[in-house]
């Protein structure tokens, strides 16, 4: 099982090999797994004061006529519960009622694309769970991937991973080292949903604006050809859709150093160890604009040598 | 970088840091811009030097220093350091009165100390370094509370005789200035020196070529067990989205590579630096198909020292301090001339 953080940080190129899973992921029963998870993390259904307060305050912030709609959207109350809620009371009472209806500390919500969102508030034996700094874990039950928000403290991470492994009945969890602020982008990359054509199919540059910077028609033609070529190459590597928004990628190289024989340099039999990090507000866009094409993401998972 | 013409393939050796030959330590062009691409021997500057007063050097290590070049000081008298300290102190207080306050909030008295660092120089021809320290003592606190160092800056010259040898008498040559602390203090101190000694401060940038020199030199230094990686940081300009690339190499591997490139111990030539860099670029290109040589090298960092193209350096080990200062003095002088 791999997991990813959803904020900037390090990223490994390799999508990696799966560690031996002990059961077929397609047979997951989400709700059973979630119950396990909840039990493992010792989230109870005991409401405590800070949580109650948090919910109460949150509800109070909503204008009264929007409360019901908001609660529906949040979706942590069932239809029946929503029905029972009397929205004509004073807001104070409404919020009290909402609090009573809620279960806290760990909540689960299922979404359509088989994504289960888990909201976790962390506490210690001495401190109540902090509702204002929750972490989120997104798990797609049919996949061996989990996305974890960066708000999980380093100290809590091993515990969370352990819980996830136990609950999901996997055998190991490994960080994939790809981070972004855009969860959808990470999902696109992991689930390989972005369009990446491998054929070099030429699409003519119709309607592309090539400003004639120069009256000399030959130069304009050169520019146009060059732009077409770059466009073609980029199409080949990146596809024509919008790029997933990735901010950071990290690669660990342990390959042999090979040099031009006439340079008479290092010829060690051991790997040349390097760590390369790319970062940008929108990494794939910036790589795309590096002309000519970068064969970077074509080699998903492996680093090829000539 | 690799395309630069070699003016003269021969290298000149600088026998030891103490005995200065009249030849320029680095082949230097006469132009204002750039350092010559011919052989630049570096030598014993890199080997262990009996360090100067370790207490003094401790002040200088492991801090990020911002670099400036300074034109020679007119009518600077070593004997008057106490007077200068008093005058500078008064100047700072006056500027604060005027409302050009440095630190908002707490009322601070700034105490100025000027001292000479006698050992920090290349040869007898160099002026001893001059250290300026600003300390504060909060007015609110008790009388015997300690002063807190808030800013330090020092002028130095290490083998800077290229500049000093032709100077008229009343001038003192200390072309390299390093500061650490709030920018506001730097500009106060700088303004005072400029007014008092009719000199001119300019930020000293470090070109990618010089950064390459530094990383090649330092990659070859003797390593201790827990050495940090040799890291090069590039920035790719003019893209739709800015891109930064960090390329870090295991220090043992970088040193192994440099050791096969460097032909004569104690000497480094431009060619060798180019080969070293080309190897690193080629290795990167094989994997990523990106030409790092087309990107801008903005920072280099090793276990010995690190340097940023905006003119910020950090020296981590005392035995490399003289060598680093020698290189920086040369850069400062190039900028002045």
Coordinates of C-alpha atoms in Angstrom, one line a residue:
Chain A
X1 CA 0.0 0.0 0.0
X2 CA 1.4 3.3 -0.8
X3 CA 0.5 6.6 0.7
X4 CA 1.0 10.2 -0.4
X5 CA 1.1 13.4 1.4
X6 CA -0.9 16.2 -0.1
X7 CA 1.5 19.0 0.5
X8 CA 4.9 19.9 -0.8
X9 CA 7.7 17.8 0.1
X10 CA 9.7 15.0 -1.3
X11 CA 8.6 12.7 -4.1
X12 CA 10.0 9.4 -5.3
X13 CA 9.9 8.6 -9.0
X14 CA 9.2 5.0 -8.7
X15 CA 5.7 4.1 -8.4
X16 CA 7.3 1.2 -6.7
X17 CA 6.5 -2.4 -6.4
X18 CA 3.7 -3.7 -4.2
X19 CA 4.7 -5.4 -1.1
X20 CA 3.0 -8.7 -0.9
X21 CA -0.6 -8.0 0.0
X22 CA -2.3 -10.6 2.0
X23 CA -5.6 -10.4 0.3
X24 CA -7.2 -9.4 -2.9
X25 CA -8.0 -5.7 -2.7
X26 CA -11.1 -6.0 -4.7
X27 CA -12.7 -7.9 -1.9
X28 CA -12.4 -5.1 0.5
X29 CA -15.5 -4.5 2.5
X30 CA -15.2 -0.8 3.2
X31 CA -17.4 -0.5 6.2
X32 CA -15.8 -3.4 8.0
X33 CA -12.4 -2.0 7.3
X34 CA -13.5 1.4 8.6
X35 CA -14.8 -0.1 11.8
X36 CA -11.5 -1.8 12.3
X37 CA -9.7 1.5 11.7
X38 CA -11.8 3.3 14.1
X39 CA -11.3 0.6 16.7
X40 CA -7.6 0.6 16.1
X41 CA -7.3 4.3 16.5
X42 CA -9.4 4.1 19.6
X43 CA -11.8 6.6 18.3
X44 CA -14.9 6.2 20.4
X45 CA -18.3 7.5 20.1
X46 CA -18.0 9.4 23.3
X47 CA -18.5 13.1 22.7
X48 CA -16.3 15.3 24.7
X49 CA -16.5 18.9 25.6
X50 CA -14.0 20.4 23.2
X51 CA -15.5 18.6 20.3
X52 CA -19.0 19.6 21.3
X53 CA -17.8 23.2 21.6
X54 CA -16.2 23.0 18.2
X55 CA -19.3 21.8 16.5
X56 CA -21.5 24.3 18.4
X57 CA -19.3 27.2 17.3
X58 CA -19.2 26.1 13.8
X59 CA -22.9 25.8 13.5
X60 CA -23.3 29.2 15.1
X61 CA -21.2 30.8 12.4
X62 CA -23.7 29.7 9.7
X63 CA -26.6 32.1 9.0
X64 CA -29.7 30.4 10.2
X65 CA -31.5 29.9 7.0
X66 CA -28.5 28.2 5.5
X67 CA -27.9 25.8 8.4
X68 CA -30.0 22.9 7.1
X69 CA -28.4 23.1 3.7
X70 CA -25.0 23.3 5.2
X71 CA -25.6 20.3 7.3
X72 CA -26.9 18.4 4.4
X73 CA -23.8 19.2 2.5
X74 CA -21.6 18.1 5.3
X75 CA -23.4 14.9 5.3
X76 CA -22.4 13.6 8.6
X77 CA -26.0 13.5 9.8
X78 CA -28.3 11.1 8.3
X79 CA -31.6 12.1 6.6
X80 CA -33.6 11.1 9.5
X81 CA -31.5 13.1 11.9
X82 CA -31.7 16.1 9.7
X83 CA -35.5 15.8 9.7
X84 CA -35.6 15.9 13.4
X85 CA -33.7 19.0 13.6
X86 CA -35.9 22.0 14.3
X87 CA -34.5 24.9 12.5
X88 CA -36.9 27.4 13.8
X89 CA -35.3 27.5 17.2
X90 CA -32.8 30.1 18.2
X91 CA -29.4 29.3 16.8
X92 CA -28.1 28.4 20.1
X93 CA -30.6 25.6 20.5
X94 CA -30.0 24.5 17.0
X95 CA -26.3 24.1 17.5
X96 CA -26.9 22.2 20.7
X97 CA -29.1 19.8 18.9
X98 CA -26.5 19.3 16.2
X99 CA -23.9 18.6 18.8
X100 CA -26.1 15.9 20.3
X101 CA -26.6 14.3 17.0
X102 CA -23.0 14.0 16.2
X103 CA -20.3 11.5 16.7
X104 CA -16.8 12.9 16.8
X105 CA -12.9 12.5 17.0
X106 CA -12.9 10.2 14.0
X107 CA -15.5 10.5 11.2
X108 CA -15.8 8.8 8.0
X109 CA -17.5 9.8 4.8
X110 CA -17.9 7.9 1.6
X111 CA -17.9 9.7 -1.7
X112 CA -19.0 8.5 -5.1
X113 CA -15.7 7.8 -6.6
X114 CA -15.2 5.1 -4.0
X115 CA -13.2 7.5 -1.9
X116 CA -13.5 7.3 1.8
X117 CA -12.6 10.4 3.6
X118 CA -11.4 10.0 7.2
X119 CA -11.2 13.0 9.4
X120 CA -9.0 12.5 12.5
X121 CA -8.5 14.8 15.4
X122 CA -5.4 14.0 17.4
X123 CA -5.1 13.9 21.2
X124 CA -2.9 12.4 23.8
X125 CA -3.6 10.6 27.0
X126 CA -3.3 14.0 28.6
X127 CA -4.9 16.3 26.0
X128 CA -8.2 16.1 24.3
X129 CA -8.3 15.7 20.6
X130 CA -7.7 19.0 18.8
X131 CA -10.7 19.5 16.5
X132 CA -9.2 22.6 15.0
X133 CA -6.2 20.9 13.5
X134 CA -7.6 17.7 12.0
X135 CA -5.9 15.5 9.5
X136 CA -7.5 13.8 6.6
X137 CA -6.9 10.5 5.1
X138 CA -8.4 9.6 1.8
X139 CA -8.6 5.9 1.0
X140 CA -9.9 4.4 -2.2
X141 CA -11.0 1.0 -1.2
X142 CA -10.5 -0.7 -4.5
X143 CA -6.9 0.5 -4.7
X144 CA -3.8 0.1 -2.6
X145 CA -3.4 3.8 -2.3
X146 CA -4.0 6.2 0.5
X147 CA -3.6 10.0 0.6
X148 CA -2.6 11.6 3.8
X149 CA -2.8 15.3 4.5
X150 CA 0.4 17.0 5.6
X151 CA -1.2 18.1 8.8
X152 CA -0.3 14.7 10.4
X153 CA 2.6 15.3 12.8
X154 CA 5.7 13.2 12.3
X155 CA 5.1 11.6 15.7
X156 CA 1.6 10.5 14.8
X157 CA 2.5 9.1 11.4
X158 CA 3.8 5.7 12.5
X159 CA 0.6 5.2 14.5
X160 CA -1.6 6.2 11.7
X161 CA 0.3 4.0 9.3
X162 CA 0.0 1.1 11.6
X163 CA -3.7 1.6 12.0
X164 CA -4.2 1.8 8.3
X165 CA -2.3 -1.4 7.7
X166 CA -4.2 -3.2 10.3
X167 CA -7.6 -1.9 9.2
X168 CA -7.1 -2.5 5.6
X169 CA -5.4 -5.8 6.1
X170 CA -2.3 -4.9 4.1
X171 CA 1.1 -5.9 5.0
X172 CA 3.2 -2.8 4.6
X173 CA 2.9 0.9 3.8
X174 CA 5.4 3.0 2.0
X175 CA 5.6 6.7 1.2
X176 CA 5.5 7.5 -2.5
X177 CA 7.1 10.9 -2.1
X178 CA 4.9 12.8 -4.4
X179 CA 3.2 15.8 -2.9
X180 CA 0.9 18.5 -4.1
X181 CA -1.8 20.9 -2.8
X182 CA -4.2 19.4 -5.3
X183 CA -5.5 16.0 -4.3
X184 CA -7.1 15.5 -7.6
X185 CA -3.8 15.9 -9.3
X186 CA -2.2 13.3 -7.2
X187 CA -5.0 11.0 -7.9
X188 CA -4.6 11.6 -11.6
X189 CA -1.0 10.7 -11.4
X190 CA -1.4 7.7 -9.2
X191 CA -4.3 6.3 -11.0
X192 CA -2.8 7.3 -14.3
X193 CA -5.8 9.2 -15.3
X194 CA -4.1 12.0 -17.2
X195 CA -3.8 11.7 -20.9
X196 CA -0.4 10.7 -21.9
X197 CA 0.0 9.7 -25.5
X198 CA 3.0 7.7 -26.5
X199 CA 2.6 7.9 -30.2
X200 CA 4.1 10.8 -32.0
X201 CA 0.9 11.9 -33.6
X202 CA 1.1 15.3 -35.2
X203 CA -1.7 17.7 -34.7
X204 CA -1.3 20.7 -36.9
X205 CA -1.1 24.0 -35.1
X206 CA -4.4 25.4 -36.3
X207 CA -5.4 28.7 -35.0
X208 CA -2.2 29.1 -33.0
X209 CA -1.1 32.6 -32.8
X210 CA 2.3 33.1 -34.0
X211 CA 3.1 36.8 -33.8
X212 CA 5.2 37.9 -36.7
X213 CA 8.0 39.5 -34.7
X214 CA 9.9 40.2 -37.8
X215 CA 8.9 41.1 -41.3
X216 CA 11.3 38.5 -42.6
X217 CA 9.0 35.7 -43.6
X218 CA 11.8 33.1 -43.4
X219 CA 12.4 33.8 -39.7
X220 CA 8.7 33.6 -39.0
X221 CA 8.5 30.3 -40.7
X222 CA 11.4 29.0 -38.7
X223 CA 9.8 30.0 -35.5
X224 CA 6.6 28.4 -36.5
X225 CA 8.2 25.1 -37.4
X226 CA 10.1 25.2 -34.1
X227 CA 7.0 25.9 -32.2
X228 CA 5.2 23.1 -34.0
X229 CA 7.9 20.7 -33.3
X230 CA 7.9 21.6 -29.6
X231 CA 4.2 21.3 -29.5
X232 CA 4.3 17.9 -31.1
X233 CA 6.9 16.7 -28.7
X234 CA 5.0 18.0 -25.7
X235 CA 1.9 16.3 -27.0
X236 CA 3.8 13.1 -27.1
X237 CA 5.0 13.4 -23.6
X238 CA 2.4 15.2 -21.7
X239 CA -0.8 14.8 -23.7
X240 CA -3.0 17.7 -24.5
X241 CA -5.1 17.8 -21.4
X242 CA -4.3 20.0 -18.4
X243 CA -1.5 18.7 -16.3
X244 CA -2.0 17.4 -12.8
X245 CA -0.7 20.0 -10.4
X246 CA 2.4 18.6 -8.8
X247 CA 4.7 20.7 -6.8
X248 CA 7.6 18.5 -5.8
X249 CA 9.3 15.4 -7.1
X250 CA 12.3 13.7 -5.8
X251 CA 14.5 11.0 -7.4
X252 CA 17.2 8.9 -5.9
X253 CA 19.7 7.8 -8.4
X254 CA 22.1 5.0 -7.7
X255 CA 23.3 4.2 -11.2
X256 CA 26.8 3.6 -12.5
X257 CA 28.7 6.6 -13.6
X258 CA 29.5 6.4 -17.2
X259 CA 31.6 8.9 -18.9
X260 CA 33.0 9.7 -22.3
X261 CA 36.0 7.4 -22.5
X262 CA 38.3 10.1 -23.8
X263 CA 37.6 12.2 -20.7
X264 CA 39.6 9.7 -18.7
X265 CA 37.6 10.2 -15.5
X266 CA 36.0 8.1 -12.9
X267 CA 35.4 4.6 -13.7
X268 CA 34.3 3.1 -10.4
X269 CA 32.4 -0.1 -10.2
X270 CA 30.1 1.3 -7.6
X271 CA 27.0 3.4 -8.1
X272 CA 27.2 7.2 -8.2
X273 CA 24.8 8.2 -5.6
X274 CA 22.6 11.3 -6.2
X275 CA 19.5 12.9 -5.0
X276 CA 17.6 15.1 -7.4
X277 CA 14.7 17.3 -6.4
X278 CA 12.5 19.3 -8.7
X279 CA 10.2 22.0 -7.3
X280 CA 7.9 24.5 -8.8
X281 CA 4.5 26.0 -8.2
X282 CA 3.3 23.8 -11.0
X283 CA 6.0 21.3 -11.8
X284 CA 4.6 19.6 -14.8
X285 CA 3.7 22.8 -16.5
X286 CA 7.2 24.1 -16.0
X287 CA 8.8 20.9 -17.3
X288 CA 6.5 21.0 -20.2
X289 CA 7.7 24.5 -21.1
X290 CA 11.3 23.3 -21.1
X291 CA 11.9 22.8 -24.8
X292 CA 12.7 20.4 -26.3
X293 CA 10.7 17.6 -24.8
X294 CA 11.7 16.1 -21.5
X295 CA 11.4 12.4 -21.4
X296 CA 10.8 12.5 -17.7
X297 CA 7.5 11.1 -17.0
X298 CA 7.4 8.6 -19.8
X299 CA 9.7 6.4 -17.9
X300 CA 7.3 6.0 -15.1
X301 CA 8.9 4.0 -12.4
X302 CA 12.1 3.1 -14.0
X303 CA 15.3 5.0 -14.7
X304 CA 16.7 4.0 -18.0
X305 CA 20.3 3.9 -19.0
X306 CA 21.7 3.8 -22.4
Chain B
X1 CA 31.6 27.4 -19.6
X2 CA 33.4 24.6 -21.4
X3 CA 33.7 26.7 -24.5
X4 CA 35.9 29.4 -23.0
X5 CA 39.2 29.7 -24.7
X6 CA 42.2 28.7 -22.7
X7 CA 44.6 31.6 -22.9
X8 CA 47.5 29.8 -21.5
X9 CA 47.4 26.1 -20.6
X10 CA 50.3 26.3 -18.1
X11 CA 49.5 26.6 -14.4
X12 CA 51.3 28.6 -11.9
X13 CA 52.0 27.2 -8.5
X14 CA 51.7 29.1 -5.4
X15 CA 54.1 27.3 -3.0
X16 CA 52.6 28.3 0.3
X17 CA 50.3 30.7 1.7
X18 CA 53.0 32.4 3.7
X19 CA 55.4 33.1 0.9
X20 CA 53.8 35.2 -1.7
X21 CA 55.3 35.3 -5.1
X22 CA 54.8 38.4 -7.1
X23 CA 52.8 36.6 -9.7
X24 CA 49.1 36.9 -9.4
X25 CA 47.6 33.9 -7.5
X26 CA 44.8 33.7 -10.0
X27 CA 45.4 34.6 -13.6
X28 CA 43.3 37.6 -13.9
X29 CA 42.2 39.5 -16.9
X30 CA 42.5 43.2 -16.9
X31 CA 38.9 43.7 -17.7
X32 CA 36.4 44.6 -15.0
X33 CA 34.3 41.7 -15.6
X34 CA 35.3 38.1 -15.1
X35 CA 38.2 36.3 -13.9
X36 CA 40.6 34.8 -16.4
X37 CA 39.9 31.3 -17.6
X38 CA 43.5 30.2 -17.6
X39 CA 45.0 28.1 -14.9
X40 CA 44.1 29.1 -11.5
X41 CA 46.1 27.3 -8.9
X42 CA 44.6 27.0 -5.5
X43 CA 47.0 25.0 -3.5
X44 CA 47.7 25.0 0.1
X45 CA 44.8 27.4 0.5
X46 CA 42.8 24.2 0.7
X47 CA 45.1 22.2 2.9
X48 CA 45.1 22.5 6.6
X49 CA 46.3 25.8 7.8
X50 CA 47.5 26.4 11.3
X51 CA 44.4 28.3 12.1
X52 CA 44.4 31.8 13.5
X53 CA 43.1 32.4 17.0
X54 CA 40.4 29.8 17.2
X55 CA 38.2 32.1 19.2
X56 CA 38.3 34.7 16.5
X57 CA 37.6 32.2 13.7
X58 CA 34.7 30.7 15.7
X59 CA 33.0 34.1 15.3
X60 CA 33.2 33.7 11.6
X61 CA 32.3 30.1 11.0
X62 CA 28.8 28.7 10.5
X63 CA 27.2 32.1 9.8
X64 CA 25.7 33.3 6.6
X65 CA 27.7 36.3 5.5
X66 CA 26.5 38.8 2.9
X67 CA 29.3 39.9 0.7
X68 CA 30.3 43.4 -0.5
X69 CA 33.2 44.9 -2.3
X70 CA 34.6 48.1 -0.7
X71 CA 36.8 50.7 -2.3
X72 CA 39.9 51.7 -0.3
X73 CA 39.3 53.7 2.8
X74 CA 40.7 57.2 2.9
X75 CA 42.6 58.3 6.0
X76 CA 41.7 55.4 8.1
X77 CA 43.9 55.2 11.2
X78 CA 44.2 51.9 13.1
X79 CA 45.1 53.8 16.3
X80 CA 41.7 55.5 16.3
X81 CA 39.5 52.5 16.6
X82 CA 38.0 53.6 19.9
X83 CA 37.1 57.0 18.5
X84 CA 35.5 55.5 15.5
X85 CA 33.5 53.2 17.7
X86 CA 32.2 56.2 19.6
X87 CA 31.4 58.2 16.4
X88 CA 29.6 55.3 14.8
X89 CA 27.6 54.7 18.0
X90 CA 26.5 58.4 18.1
X91 CA 25.6 58.2 14.4
X92 CA 23.4 55.2 15.0
X93 CA 21.7 56.8 17.9
X94 CA 21.1 60.0 15.9
X95 CA 19.6 58.1 13.0
X96 CA 17.3 56.3 15.4
X97 CA 16.2 59.7 16.8
X98 CA 15.4 60.9 13.4
X99 CA 13.0 58.1 13.2
X100 CA 15.0 55.9 10.9
X101 CA 14.7 53.3 13.6
X102 CA 16.2 50.0 13.2
X103 CA 14.2 47.8 15.5
X104 CA 10.6 48.6 16.2
X105 CA 9.5 48.0 19.7
X106 CA 12.0 47.5 22.4
X107 CA 14.2 50.5 23.2
X108 CA 17.7 49.4 22.5
X109 CA 21.0 51.0 23.1
X110 CA 23.5 50.0 20.5
X111 CA 27.0 49.6 21.6
X112 CA 29.7 49.6 18.9
X113 CA 33.0 47.8 19.1
X114 CA 35.7 47.9 16.5
X115 CA 38.7 45.6 16.7
X116 CA 41.5 44.3 14.5
X117 CA 41.9 40.6 13.7
X118 CA 45.6 40.5 13.2
X119 CA 45.8 37.0 12.0
X120 CA 43.2 37.3 9.4
X121 CA 45.2 38.3 6.4
X122 CA 47.1 36.6 3.6
X123 CA 50.5 38.1 4.0
X124 CA 52.2 41.1 5.6
X125 CA 51.3 43.1 2.7
X126 CA 47.6 42.8 3.6
X127 CA 45.9 44.9 6.1
X128 CA 44.7 43.1 9.2
X129 CA 41.0 42.5 9.1
X130 CA 38.7 45.0 10.9
X131 CA 35.8 43.7 12.9
X132 CA 32.7 45.8 13.7
X133 CA 30.3 44.5 16.2
X134 CA 27.0 46.0 17.3
X135 CA 25.5 44.8 20.6
X136 CA 22.4 45.8 22.4
X137 CA 21.4 46.1 25.9
X138 CA 17.8 46.6 26.6
X139 CA 17.2 49.7 28.7
X140 CA 14.6 48.0 30.6
X141 CA 16.8 45.2 31.8
X142 CA 19.1 45.3 34.8
X143 CA 22.5 46.8 34.9
X144 CA 24.5 43.5 34.8
X145 CA 22.6 41.9 32.0
X146 CA 24.8 40.9 29.2
X147 CA 25.1 42.6 25.9
X148 CA 23.6 40.7 23.0
X149 CA 25.4 40.7 19.7
X150 CA 22.9 41.9 17.1
X151 CA 25.1 42.5 14.1
X152 CA 28.6 42.0 13.0
X153 CA 30.6 42.9 9.9
X154 CA 34.2 42.7 9.0
X155 CA 36.5 44.1 6.4
X156 CA 39.4 42.0 5.2
X157 CA 42.0 41.5 2.6
X158 CA 43.6 38.1 1.8
X159 CA 46.3 38.4 -0.8
X160 CA 44.7 41.6 -2.0
X161 CA 47.9 43.2 -3.1
X162 CA 46.7 43.5 -6.6
X163 CA 44.7 46.4 -5.3
X164 CA 46.9 47.6 -2.5
X165 CA 50.2 47.8 -4.2
X166 CA 49.3 50.7 -6.4
X167 CA 47.5 52.8 -3.8
X168 CA 48.5 56.3 -2.7
X169 CA 49.6 56.6 0.9
X170 CA 46.5 57.7 2.6
X171 CA 44.4 54.8 1.5
X172 CA 43.8 51.5 3.3
X173 CA 42.8 48.6 1.2
X174 CA 40.3 46.2 2.7
X175 CA 38.3 45.3 -0.4
X176 CA 36.1 42.5 1.0
X177 CA 33.3 43.2 3.5
X178 CA 31.1 40.5 5.1
X179 CA 28.0 41.3 7.2
X180 CA 25.7 39.2 9.3
X181 CA 22.6 40.6 10.9
X182 CA 19.7 42.9 10.0
X183 CA 20.0 44.7 6.7
X184 CA 19.0 48.0 8.4
X185 CA 22.1 47.9 10.6
X186 CA 24.2 47.0 7.6
X187 CA 23.1 50.1 5.8
X188 CA 23.7 52.3 8.9
X189 CA 27.2 51.0 9.3
X190 CA 27.8 51.2 5.6
X191 CA 26.6 54.8 5.4
X192 CA 28.8 55.9 8.2
X193 CA 31.9 54.3 6.6
X194 CA 31.0 55.7 3.3
X195 CA 30.7 59.2 4.7
X196 CA 33.7 59.0 7.0
X197 CA 36.2 57.3 4.7
X198 CA 34.9 58.2 1.3
X199 CA 34.5 54.6 0.2
X200 CA 31.9 52.8 -1.7
X201 CA 30.1 49.5 -0.9
X202 CA 28.6 47.3 -3.5
X203 CA 27.0 43.9 -3.2
X204 CA 29.2 41.2 -4.5
X205 CA 27.5 38.7 -6.7
X206 CA 29.0 35.3 -7.4
X207 CA 28.8 34.2 -11.0
X208 CA 27.9 30.6 -11.9
X209 CA 31.4 30.1 -13.2
X210 CA 32.9 31.1 -9.8
X211 CA 30.3 28.9 -8.0
X212 CA 31.5 26.0 -10.2
X213 CA 35.1 26.7 -9.1
X214 CA 34.0 26.7 -5.5
X215 CA 32.1 23.4 -5.7
X216 CA 34.9 21.7 -7.6
X217 CA 37.5 22.9 -5.0
X218 CA 35.4 21.9 -2.0
X219 CA 34.3 18.6 -3.4
X220 CA 37.9 17.5 -3.3
X221 CA 38.5 18.4 0.3
X222 CA 39.2 15.8 2.8
X223 CA 36.0 14.4 4.3
X224 CA 35.1 13.4 7.7
X225 CA 32.6 10.7 8.5
X226 CA 29.3 12.6 8.5
X227 CA 30.0 14.9 5.6
X228 CA 27.1 16.6 3.9
X229 CA 26.3 16.1 0.3
X230 CA 27.7 18.1 -2.5
X231 CA 24.7 20.0 -3.7
X232 CA 24.1 22.2 -6.7
X233 CA 20.9 24.2 -7.0
X234 CA 19.7 25.5 -10.3
X235 CA 17.0 27.8 -11.3
X236 CA 15.5 27.8 -14.7
X237 CA 14.5 31.2 -15.7
X238 CA 12.0 32.4 -18.3
X239 CA 9.5 29.5 -17.9
X240 CA 5.8 29.8 -17.5
X241 CA 6.2 28.5 -14.0
X242 CA 9.6 28.9 -12.3
X243 CA 11.5 25.6 -11.8
X244 CA 14.2 24.8 -9.2
X245 CA 16.4 21.8 -9.4
X246 CA 18.5 20.5 -6.6
X247 CA 21.2 18.0 -7.6
X248 CA 22.9 16.5 -4.6
X249 CA 25.7 14.0 -4.9
X250 CA 27.1 11.8 -2.2
X251 CA 30.3 13.5 -0.9
X252 CA 32.4 10.4 -1.3
X253 CA 31.3 9.9 -4.9
X254 CA 31.8 13.6 -5.7
X255 CA 35.3 13.5 -4.2
X256 CA 36.1 10.3 -6.1
X257 CA 35.1 12.0 -9.3
X258 CA 37.1 15.1 -8.6
X259 CA 40.2 13.0 -7.6
X260 CA 40.2 11.4 -11.0
X261 CA 39.8 14.8 -12.8
X262 CA 42.4 16.8 -10.9
X263 CA 45.8 16.1 -12.4
X264 CA 48.2 17.8 -10.1
X265 CA 47.5 17.9 -6.4
X266 CA 47.7 21.5 -5.1
X267 CA 46.6 23.0 -8.4
X268 CA 43.3 23.4 -10.1
X269 CA 42.8 24.6 -13.6
X270 CA 39.7 25.9 -15.3
X271 CA 39.8 22.9 -17.6
X272 CA 39.6 20.5 -14.7
X273 CA 36.6 22.4 -13.2
X274 CA 34.9 22.3 -16.6
X275 CA 35.4 18.6 -16.9
X276 CA 34.1 18.0 -13.4
X277 CA 31.0 20.0 -14.1
X278 CA 30.5 18.5 -17.5
X279 CA 30.6 15.0 -16.0
X280 CA 27.9 16.0 -13.5
X281 CA 25.8 17.5 -16.2
X282 CA 26.2 14.5 -18.4
X283 CA 25.2 12.1 -15.7
X284 CA 22.1 14.2 -15.0
X285 CA 21.2 14.5 -18.7
X286 CA 21.3 10.7 -19.2
X287 CA 18.6 10.3 -16.6
X288 CA 16.4 13.4 -17.2
X289 CA 17.3 14.7 -20.6
X290 CA 17.7 18.1 -19.2
X291 CA 20.8 20.2 -19.9
X292 CA 21.7 21.7 -16.6
X293 CA 24.4 23.8 -18.4
X294 CA 21.5 25.8 -19.8
X295 CA 20.1 26.5 -16.3
X296 CA 21.4 29.0 -13.9
X297 CA 23.5 27.7 -11.1
X298 CA 22.4 29.7 -8.1
X299 CA 23.8 27.9 -5.1
X300 CA 26.5 25.4 -4.2
X301 CA 26.8 23.7 -0.9
X302 CA 29.3 21.2 0.5
X303 CA 30.5 20.1 3.9
X304 CA 33.2 22.7 3.8
X305 CA 31.2 25.8 2.8
X306 CA 28.3 27.0 0.8
X307 CA 27.8 29.9 -1.5
X308 CA 24.8 31.6 -3.2
X309 CA 25.0 33.7 -6.4
X310 CA 23.5 36.7 -4.6
X311 CA 26.7 36.9 -2.7
X312 CA 26.0 35.0 0.5
X313 CA 28.5 32.5 1.8
X314 CA 28.8 30.3 4.8
X315 CA 32.1 28.7 5.9
X316 CA 31.8 25.6 8.0
X317 CA 35.4 24.6 8.6
X318 CA 38.2 26.8 9.8
X319 CA 41.0 25.3 7.8
X320 CA 39.3 26.4 4.6
X321 CA 38.7 29.9 5.7
X322 CA 41.9 31.5 4.3
X323 CA 41.4 29.8 0.9
X324 CA 37.8 31.0 0.7
X325 CA 38.7 34.5 1.7
X326 CA 41.4 34.6 -0.9
X327 CA 39.0 33.7 -3.6
X328 CA 36.4 36.2 -2.3
X329 CA 39.0 39.0 -2.0
X330 CA 39.9 38.4 -5.7
X331 CA 36.2 38.6 -6.6
X332 CA 35.8 41.8 -4.7
X333 CA 38.9 43.4 -6.3
X334 CA 37.6 42.4 -9.7
X335 CA 34.4 44.2 -9.0
X336 CA 36.2 47.3 -7.8
X337 CA 38.6 47.6 -10.7

